Short mmCIF file of C-alpha atoms in Angstrom, two decimals:
data_model
loop_
_atom_site.label_atom_id
_atom_site.label_comp_id
_atom_site.label_asym_id
_atom_site.label_seq_id
_atom_site.Cartn_x
_atom_site.Cartn_y
_atom_site.Cartn_z
CA VAL A 294 -1.89 60.75 109.72
CA ARG A 295 -1.94 64.26 108.10
CA ASN A 296 -0.57 64.66 104.80
CA ASP A 297 1.86 67.10 105.95
CA THR A 298 3.40 65.04 108.68
CA VAL A 299 3.97 62.03 106.09
CA ILE A 300 5.86 64.86 104.12
CA TYR A 301 7.87 65.63 106.80
CA TYR A 302 9.05 61.92 107.66
CA LEU A 303 9.63 61.38 103.98
CA PHE A 304 11.93 64.33 103.35
CA SER A 305 13.60 63.68 107.02
CA GLY A 306 14.52 60.16 105.50
CA LEU A 307 15.87 61.61 102.38
CA LEU A 308 18.09 63.96 104.61
CA LEU A 309 19.50 60.74 106.24
CA LEU A 310 19.92 59.20 102.71
CA CYS A 311 21.65 62.29 101.40
CA SER A 312 23.92 62.74 104.65
CA ILE A 313 25.28 59.01 104.15
CA VAL A 314 25.96 59.72 100.43
CA ILE A 315 28.06 62.79 101.52
CA ILE A 316 29.99 61.13 104.31
CA ILE A 317 30.72 58.17 102.25
CA SER A 318 31.68 59.96 99.46
CA PHE A 319 33.85 62.43 101.35
CA LEU A 320 35.45 59.27 102.95
CA PHE A 321 36.41 57.90 99.37
CA PHE A 322 37.46 61.39 98.37
CA THR A 323 39.86 62.13 101.00
CA ALA A 324 41.56 58.36 100.49
CA THR A 325 41.82 59.38 96.81
CA ILE A 326 43.44 62.43 97.28
CA GLU A 327 45.73 61.12 100.20
CA GLY A 328 46.78 58.29 97.60
CA GLY A 329 47.66 60.96 95.19
CA GLY A 330 50.31 62.50 97.63
CA PHE A 331 48.03 65.17 98.99
CA GLY A 332 46.95 65.90 102.72
CA LEU A 333 43.76 67.27 104.35
CA ASN A 334 45.08 70.41 104.50
CA GLU A 335 44.94 70.76 100.59
CA LEU A 336 41.36 69.70 100.49
CA ILE A 337 40.03 73.06 99.94
CA SER A 338 42.06 73.69 96.86
CA LEU A 339 41.04 70.28 95.40
CA ARG A 340 37.24 70.75 96.40
CA TYR A 341 36.13 71.44 93.13
CA LEU A 342 36.83 67.79 92.16
CA PHE A 343 34.45 66.59 95.05
CA SER A 344 31.28 65.89 93.21
CA PRO A 345 29.24 63.16 94.80
CA MET A 346 26.84 61.42 92.39
CA GLY A 347 27.87 64.02 89.52
CA ILE A 348 26.36 66.99 91.57
CA LEU A 349 28.44 69.98 92.45
CA ILE A 350 29.30 70.01 96.23
CA ASN A 351 27.89 73.75 96.52
CA ASP A 352 24.64 72.31 95.00
CA TRP A 353 24.73 69.36 97.87
CA GLY A 354 25.08 72.47 100.18
CA LEU A 355 21.45 74.02 99.44
CA LEU A 356 19.80 70.74 98.99
CA LEU A 357 21.13 69.79 102.70
CA LEU A 358 19.80 73.27 103.67
CA LEU A 359 16.54 72.62 102.32
CA LEU A 360 16.04 69.32 103.91
CA LEU A 361 17.69 70.23 107.37
CA PRO A 362 14.38 71.72 109.07
CA PHE A 363 12.23 68.62 108.35
CA PRO A 364 13.63 66.69 111.40
CA LEU A 365 12.64 70.02 113.67
CA LEU A 366 9.07 70.04 112.23
CA ILE A 367 8.92 66.38 113.30
CA VAL A 368 10.18 67.14 116.99
CA VAL A 369 7.25 69.57 117.70
CA ARG A 370 4.85 66.70 116.80
CA ILE A 371 6.34 63.77 118.93
CA PRO A 372 6.57 63.15 122.60
CA GLU A 373 9.36 64.45 124.63
CA ARG A 374 10.96 61.07 125.01
CA LEU A 375 11.10 60.48 121.28
CA ARG A 376 12.48 63.97 120.30
CA ILE A 377 16.26 62.79 120.45
CA TYR A 378 15.95 60.80 117.22
CA PRO A 379 14.73 63.64 114.98
CA LEU A 380 17.56 65.74 116.88
CA THR A 381 20.16 62.98 115.86
CA LEU A 382 19.17 63.06 112.38
CA PHE A 383 19.45 67.02 112.21
CA THR A 384 22.80 66.66 113.76
CA ILE A 385 23.91 63.93 111.18
CA GLY A 386 22.45 66.33 108.47
CA LEU A 387 24.47 69.38 109.78
CA TYR A 388 27.81 67.24 109.71
CA ALA A 389 27.22 66.28 106.20
CA LEU A 390 26.56 70.10 105.39
CA ILE A 391 29.86 70.85 106.79
CA LEU A 392 31.60 68.31 104.75
CA THR A 393 30.43 70.37 101.71
CA PHE A 394 32.97 72.96 102.91
CA SER A 395 30.78 75.67 101.38
CA ARG A 396 31.17 79.01 103.00
CA GLY A 397 27.60 80.01 101.57
CA ALA A 398 26.04 76.84 103.23
CA TYR A 399 27.59 77.61 106.61
CA ILE A 400 26.41 81.02 106.77
CA ALA A 401 22.91 80.01 105.72
CA VAL A 402 22.89 77.48 108.25
CA MET A 403 24.07 80.26 111.06
CA VAL A 404 21.13 82.48 109.55
CA LEU A 405 18.68 79.88 109.97
CA LEU A 406 19.60 78.99 113.60
CA LEU A 407 19.77 82.81 114.59
CA SER A 408 16.66 83.77 112.78
CA MET A 409 14.96 80.76 114.56
CA HIS A 410 16.20 81.91 117.82
CA ILE A 411 15.26 85.43 117.38
CA LEU A 412 11.78 84.85 116.21
CA ALA A 413 11.18 82.33 119.01
CA LYS A 414 12.25 85.02 121.62
CA ILE A 415 9.87 87.60 119.82
CA TYR A 416 7.07 85.39 119.91
CA ARG A 417 7.71 84.18 123.37
CA LEU A 418 7.75 80.50 122.47
CA LYS A 419 8.95 77.85 124.84
CA ILE A 420 11.98 76.24 123.80
CA ILE A 421 11.63 72.52 123.04
CA ARG A 422 12.86 70.54 125.99
CA PHE A 423 15.45 67.80 125.66
CA SER A 424 17.15 65.54 127.77
CA ARG A 425 20.39 67.43 128.88
CA LYS A 426 22.26 63.84 128.72
CA SER A 427 21.37 63.22 125.39
CA LEU A 428 22.04 66.69 124.08
CA ILE A 429 25.67 66.40 125.89
CA THR A 430 26.16 63.06 124.15
CA LEU A 431 25.16 64.46 120.60
CA LEU A 432 27.51 67.52 121.10
CA VAL A 433 30.48 65.49 122.34
CA LEU A 434 30.15 63.15 119.29
CA PHE A 435 29.81 65.94 116.85
CA ILE A 436 32.98 67.73 118.20
CA ILE A 437 34.88 64.10 117.74
CA ALA A 438 33.49 64.05 114.21
CA LEU A 439 34.85 67.41 113.50
CA TYR A 440 38.19 66.92 114.76
CA PRO A 441 39.57 65.17 111.82
CA ILE A 442 38.49 67.82 109.40
CA ARG A 443 39.76 70.82 111.56
CA LYS A 444 42.57 71.91 109.21
CA PRO A 445 40.39 72.13 105.96
CA LEU A 446 37.66 73.53 108.41
CA PHE A 447 39.75 76.45 109.74
CA GLU A 448 40.64 77.27 106.31
CA MET A 449 37.08 78.23 105.40
CA LEU A 450 36.79 80.65 108.53
CA PRO A 451 36.15 84.08 107.53
CA HIS A 452 39.37 85.48 108.71
CA ASN A 453 41.32 83.10 106.51
CA THR A 454 42.22 84.53 103.08
CA SER A 455 43.63 81.36 101.27
CA VAL A 456 44.48 81.15 97.42
CA SER A 457 41.30 78.99 96.71
CA GLN A 458 39.01 81.61 98.83
CA LYS A 459 40.56 84.76 96.57
CA MET A 460 40.01 82.53 93.55
CA SER A 461 36.35 81.64 94.47
CA THR A 462 35.76 85.47 95.48
CA ASN A 463 37.34 86.87 92.07
CA GLY A 464 35.69 84.10 90.08
CA ARG A 465 32.13 85.24 91.31
CA ILE A 466 33.01 88.98 90.71
CA ASP A 467 34.01 88.06 87.05
CA GLN A 468 31.07 85.78 86.45
CA TRP A 469 28.55 88.52 87.77
CA SER A 470 30.18 91.18 85.44
CA ARG A 471 29.90 88.77 82.32
CA SER A 472 25.97 88.15 83.15
CA LEU A 473 25.46 91.85 82.93
CA ASP A 474 27.34 91.93 79.63
CA VAL A 475 24.68 88.76 78.61
CA ILE A 476 21.85 90.80 79.63
CA LYS A 477 22.53 93.72 77.43
CA GLU A 478 21.52 91.74 74.46
CA GLN A 479 17.87 90.98 75.71
CA PRO A 480 17.30 93.38 78.72
CA LEU A 481 13.48 93.13 78.47
CA PHE A 482 12.76 89.22 78.56
CA GLY A 483 16.04 87.90 79.22
CA VAL A 484 18.32 85.38 77.10
CA GLY A 485 15.83 82.35 77.91
CA ALA A 486 15.82 79.42 80.44
CA SER A 487 19.34 78.15 80.85
CA GLY A 488 20.55 80.57 78.17
CA PHE A 489 23.11 81.91 80.57
CA LYS A 490 25.03 78.45 80.35
CA GLN A 491 24.81 78.70 76.66
CA ALA A 492 25.95 82.33 76.36
CA ASN A 493 28.59 81.93 78.80
CA LYS A 494 30.38 79.20 76.71
CA ILE A 495 30.95 81.44 74.05
CA ILE A 496 32.29 84.72 75.97
CA SER A 497 35.84 84.93 76.71
CA ASP A 498 36.63 85.35 80.35
CA LYS A 499 37.54 89.33 80.62
CA ASN A 500 40.10 88.49 83.59
CA GLN A 501 41.31 85.02 82.35
CA ILE A 502 40.14 83.46 85.60
CA PRO A 503 38.57 79.84 85.05
CA TYR A 504 35.46 79.49 86.92
CA THR A 505 32.10 77.63 86.79
CA ILE A 506 29.36 78.13 83.92
CA LYS A 507 26.79 79.14 86.66
CA VAL A 508 25.86 82.83 87.33
CA THR A 509 26.62 82.28 90.89
CA ASN A 510 23.76 84.63 92.03
CA SER A 511 20.41 83.32 91.55
CA TYR A 512 18.95 87.02 91.59
CA LEU A 513 21.07 87.86 88.63
CA GLN A 514 20.21 84.31 87.00
CA ILE A 515 16.48 85.38 87.00
CA PHE A 516 17.70 88.90 85.77
CA VAL A 517 19.79 87.38 82.91
CA GLU A 518 17.61 84.63 81.73
CA LYS A 519 14.03 86.56 82.41
CA GLY A 520 14.89 89.99 82.01
CA ILE A 521 13.40 93.14 83.63
CA VAL A 522 9.92 91.58 83.20
CA GLY A 523 11.09 88.40 84.84
CA ILE A 524 12.65 89.72 87.76
CA ILE A 525 9.72 92.19 88.60
CA LEU A 526 7.27 89.12 88.51
CA TYR A 527 9.69 86.76 90.73
CA GLY A 528 9.84 90.06 93.23
CA LEU A 529 6.14 90.07 93.36
CA LEU A 530 5.90 86.33 94.03
CA ILE A 531 8.60 86.78 96.76
CA VAL A 532 6.41 89.55 98.43
CA MET A 533 3.25 87.16 98.30
CA ILE A 534 5.09 84.43 99.87
CA VAL A 535 6.55 86.83 102.58
CA TYR A 536 3.03 88.07 102.98
CA LEU A 537 1.74 84.34 103.45
CA ILE A 538 4.47 83.56 106.02
CA VAL A 539 3.88 86.60 108.10
CA CYS A 540 -0.02 85.88 108.24
CA ARG A 541 0.59 82.34 109.33
CA ILE A 542 2.75 83.45 112.05
CA ARG A 543 0.17 85.89 113.03
CA GLN A 544 -2.51 83.36 113.11
CA LYS A 545 -4.01 82.13 116.48
CA ASP A 546 -2.61 78.77 116.63
CA ASN A 547 -0.91 76.89 119.24
CA ASP A 548 2.71 76.91 120.08
CA ASP A 549 3.66 73.99 117.94
CA LYS A 550 2.13 75.41 114.94
CA LYS A 551 4.00 78.67 115.27
CA PHE A 552 7.07 77.18 115.94
CA ALA A 553 6.67 75.33 112.61
CA SER A 554 5.95 78.83 110.95
CA ILE A 555 9.12 80.50 112.58
CA ILE A 556 11.26 77.25 111.21
CA ILE A 557 9.75 77.80 107.57
CA SER A 558 10.24 81.77 107.57
CA SER A 559 13.99 81.26 108.89
CA LEU A 560 14.65 78.61 106.04
CA PHE A 561 13.37 80.92 103.31
CA ILE A 562 15.67 83.90 104.84
CA ALA A 563 18.47 81.34 104.83
CA VAL A 564 17.98 80.20 101.25
CA GLY A 565 18.06 83.76 100.37
CA VAL A 566 21.21 84.27 101.84
CA LYS A 567 22.46 81.25 100.46
CA GLU A 568 21.62 82.07 96.75
CA PHE A 569 23.21 85.27 96.75
CA GLY A 570 26.59 83.63 96.32
CA PHE A 571 25.73 80.40 94.30
CA SER A 572 22.99 79.83 91.72
CA THR A 573 21.80 76.31 92.72
CA LEU A 574 18.04 76.61 93.01
CA PHE A 575 17.26 77.30 89.37
CA ASP A 576 20.02 74.83 88.21
CA ASN A 577 19.59 71.58 90.11
CA GLN A 578 16.05 70.27 89.73
CA PHE A 579 15.93 68.26 92.78
CA ALA A 580 16.74 71.35 94.94
CA PHE A 581 14.14 73.28 93.27
CA LEU A 582 11.47 70.30 93.81
CA VAL A 583 12.38 70.22 97.70
CA PHE A 584 11.96 74.23 97.48
CA THR A 585 8.80 73.89 95.54
CA MET A 586 7.65 71.44 98.63
CA TRP A 587 8.14 74.27 101.05
CA LEU A 588 6.16 76.59 98.93
CA PHE A 589 3.29 73.64 98.91
CA ILE A 590 3.68 73.38 102.62
CA VAL A 591 3.13 77.37 102.98
CA ALA A 592 0.25 77.42 100.63
CA ARG A 593 -1.61 74.39 102.28
CA SER A 594 -1.24 76.11 105.83
CA SER A 595 -2.53 79.32 104.44
CA SER A 596 -5.32 77.73 102.24
CA ARG A 597 -7.94 80.45 103.64
CA LEU A 598 -5.79 83.30 102.35
CA PHE A 599 -5.29 81.67 99.13
CA VAL A 600 -8.97 81.42 98.79
CA SER A 601 -9.37 85.21 99.23
CA LYS A 602 -6.49 85.95 97.06
CA ARG A 603 -7.42 83.49 94.12
CA ARG A 604 -7.78 86.24 91.53
CA ILE A 605 -4.10 87.60 92.15
CA PHE A 606 -2.71 84.25 92.01
CA ASP A 607 -4.43 83.52 88.75
CA VAL A 608 -3.19 86.53 87.28
CA ALA A 609 0.24 85.80 88.35
CA ILE A 610 0.55 82.55 86.87
CA ILE A 611 -0.99 83.75 83.42
CA VAL A 612 1.78 86.19 83.45
CA ALA A 613 4.48 83.75 84.55
CA MET A 614 3.65 81.61 81.53
CA MET A 615 3.82 84.50 79.22
CA ILE A 616 7.25 85.14 80.61
CA TYR A 617 8.30 81.75 80.13
CA LEU A 618 7.00 81.74 76.36
CA PHE A 619 9.15 84.56 75.87
CA SER A 620 12.02 83.13 77.66
CA PHE A 621 12.17 79.99 75.77
CA TYR A 622 11.85 81.98 72.23
CA PHE A 623 14.93 84.12 73.23
CA TYR A 624 16.76 80.88 74.52
CA SER A 625 15.80 79.05 71.19
CA ILE A 626 17.66 81.81 69.28
CA THR A 627 20.60 81.68 71.55
CA HIS A 628 20.95 77.78 71.16
CA LYS A 629 20.51 77.98 67.26
CA TYR A 630 23.67 79.82 66.72
CA ILE A 631 25.63 77.73 69.39
CA ASP A 632 24.34 74.49 67.55
CA LEU A 633 25.09 75.86 64.15
CA ASN A 634 28.71 76.80 65.43
CA GLN A 635 29.41 73.29 67.06
CA ARG A 636 28.04 71.34 63.71
CA GLY A 637 30.25 73.56 61.64
CA VAL A 638 33.55 73.01 63.69
CA ALA A 639 32.41 69.01 63.62
CA MET A 640 32.44 69.20 59.81
CA THR A 641 35.90 70.60 59.86
CA HIS A 642 37.27 67.76 61.97
CA ILE A 643 36.12 65.06 59.32
CA SER A 644 37.63 67.74 56.58
CA ASN A 645 34.02 68.50 55.26
CA LYS A 646 35.15 71.93 54.81
CA LYS A 647 32.13 72.54 52.09
CA GLN A 648 29.40 71.51 54.62
CA ALA A 649 30.98 73.67 57.42
CA ASN A 650 30.91 76.94 55.29
CA GLU A 651 27.21 75.96 54.21
CA LEU A 652 26.48 75.76 58.43
CA PHE A 653 28.42 78.79 59.30
CA SER A 654 26.90 80.91 56.49
CA THR A 655 23.29 80.50 57.88
CA ILE A 656 24.59 82.70 60.92
CA ASP A 657 23.65 86.06 61.15
CA THR A 658 26.53 87.62 62.48
CA ALA A 659 24.49 90.99 63.13
CA LYS A 660 22.38 88.96 65.92
CA ILE A 661 24.98 87.05 67.78
CA ASN A 662 28.15 88.55 69.92
CA SER A 663 30.13 85.40 69.92
CA PRO A 664 33.88 85.83 69.59
CA VAL A 665 34.22 81.78 69.24
CA VAL A 666 31.89 82.11 66.02
CA PHE A 667 33.60 85.16 64.64
CA SER A 668 37.17 83.28 65.15
CA ASN A 669 35.79 79.96 63.35
CA LEU A 670 34.44 82.00 60.45
CA ALA A 671 38.04 83.62 60.13
CA LEU A 672 39.72 80.00 60.49
CA LEU A 673 37.29 78.50 57.77
CA LEU A 674 38.80 81.11 55.25
CA VAL A 675 42.47 79.77 55.86
CA THR A 676 44.32 77.70 53.64
CA GLU A 677 47.32 75.62 53.79
CA GLN A 678 49.14 78.29 51.49
CA ASP A 679 48.45 80.70 54.33
CA THR A 680 50.72 78.99 56.57
CA ILE A 681 53.84 80.98 57.81
CA ASN A 682 56.89 78.78 57.53
CA TYR A 683 58.31 79.71 61.06
CA LYS A 684 61.72 78.64 60.38
CA GLN A 685 62.05 80.86 57.46
CA PHE A 686 60.52 83.70 58.97
CA ALA A 687 62.97 83.49 61.72
CA LEU A 688 65.79 83.49 59.21
CA GLY A 689 64.28 86.82 57.96
CA VAL A 690 62.47 85.53 54.96
CA ALA A 691 59.19 87.57 54.49
CA PRO A 692 55.95 85.34 54.05
CA LEU A 693 54.12 85.23 50.68
CA LEU A 694 50.72 86.99 50.36
CA TYR A 695 48.56 84.74 48.55
CA ASP A 696 45.16 86.47 48.44
CA SER A 697 44.82 90.09 49.70
CA MET A 698 41.03 90.07 49.87
CA ARG A 699 40.50 86.78 51.57
CA ILE A 700 43.48 87.87 54.44
CA ASP A 701 41.42 91.14 54.92
CA SER A 702 38.31 89.28 55.43
CA ILE A 703 40.14 86.61 57.73
CA ILE A 704 41.59 89.87 59.80
CA THR A 705 38.02 91.11 59.86
CA PHE A 706 36.53 88.17 61.57
CA THR A 707 39.42 87.70 63.84
CA GLN A 708 39.50 91.27 64.95
CA ARG A 709 35.69 91.26 65.69
CA ALA A 710 36.42 88.31 67.92
CA SER A 711 39.19 90.13 69.60
CA ASP A 712 36.66 93.20 70.06
CA ILE A 713 34.39 90.94 71.92
CA ALA A 714 37.12 89.23 73.90
CA PRO A 715 40.08 91.54 74.10
CA CYS A 716 41.91 89.48 76.58
CA GLU A 717 41.93 86.45 74.55
CA SER A 718 45.72 85.84 73.88
CA LEU A 719 44.65 83.30 71.00
CA PHE A 720 42.97 85.94 68.89
CA LEU A 721 45.59 88.49 69.36
CA GLN A 722 48.08 86.22 68.36
CA ASN A 723 46.14 85.00 65.30
CA LEU A 724 45.94 88.82 64.41
CA GLY A 725 49.60 89.35 64.87
CA TRP A 726 50.55 86.57 62.40
CA LEU A 727 48.03 87.65 59.94
CA TYR A 728 49.39 91.21 59.93
CA ILE A 729 52.97 89.55 59.33
CA LEU A 730 51.34 87.64 56.60
CA LYS A 731 50.32 90.97 54.88
CA GLY A 732 53.78 92.54 55.68
CA ASN A 733 52.09 95.05 58.13
CA TYR A 734 54.89 94.53 60.88
CA THR A 735 53.84 97.74 62.90
CA ASP A 736 50.34 96.24 63.52
CA ALA A 737 51.67 92.91 64.18
CA MET A 738 53.91 94.23 66.86
CA ALA A 739 51.13 96.21 68.41
#
């Protein structure tokens, strides 16, 4: 048995396993929300709680998309009488993908099927024949399975503008804007691998919209974490992959091999569409592993082209290694200050203010643009004597100023935090009380 055929069967089996996990998890999830007094029509609003095996449901959408074509690759290699089995597996996988209720996944699947159809027409390939009775049976069962989830499914349709959809769209726009703020710190090489997640924890939400810590766009994620140099390198690699796929399609192979090439190229287009609205590929290790397997299949089928382009790939690999070295270096800088901040806060929880001061004093405030760090630096200077007696203040008794220079330092740090995160109400509130403590009621009112 050829190695790639083994891979097709292995990952088709994996598709079945993942589909079963999604379907069973969905049944438990719906039972849970109905037990809590909610209905299926409120499923979309509660969808963020649906994380089978601790994996975000949007990540499951990409994973199922990557596994979905494997049964189709089996179809072209087995007798016609057996083709109903991989087709059934494909249908189960498609149903599991629908249960993710991910608009990005829905669009990606439509792009996958449409691209396959268009390319098959262009290259005049024969449509794979199936038993009409079997196809009708599968279609009827599929529609019956969709009926119980028709209401949340209807809510995901493009013309429907539900509150959850608006929040999803606004959250993505806010996240993209935030990612551009992060990249300003290290535009050439980026903030490092997984650096956005770390940097995002210390940036206040400008529009006060709670959302994920992901970039929600793989292209922006590459730009933020790898910088200008990294995005150019990845762009060149994408061009090379496209070149190999086009060359593979144009090779004088039989229809089965050409159909496999069309499936692979359609998948890459679909993944490109899916990752525009959510950054799963570089955050979920298993999804990236499956994607790497697709790259291996492309490379193996184009082995002759790889030999002729070996020097280009050697240079690309060397450059990629250099990019990642720089990437991890900048990530270590971001991570260092976040770690110091967290350790400092931990010391205050056990009333070890001296140790907390020592930790925070090692932070170079000129190298980090973190509102949380500046706010914590301010809070470390606060003493019990600075506490305002709210009842006395309400009666018109002015608070006492104990240490003007120290209060000025607290105001300076809090102001820097507020400058970075101007919509953070907590920083503004603290500034207001600090100005009251100084007797500066005009600035306090402002």
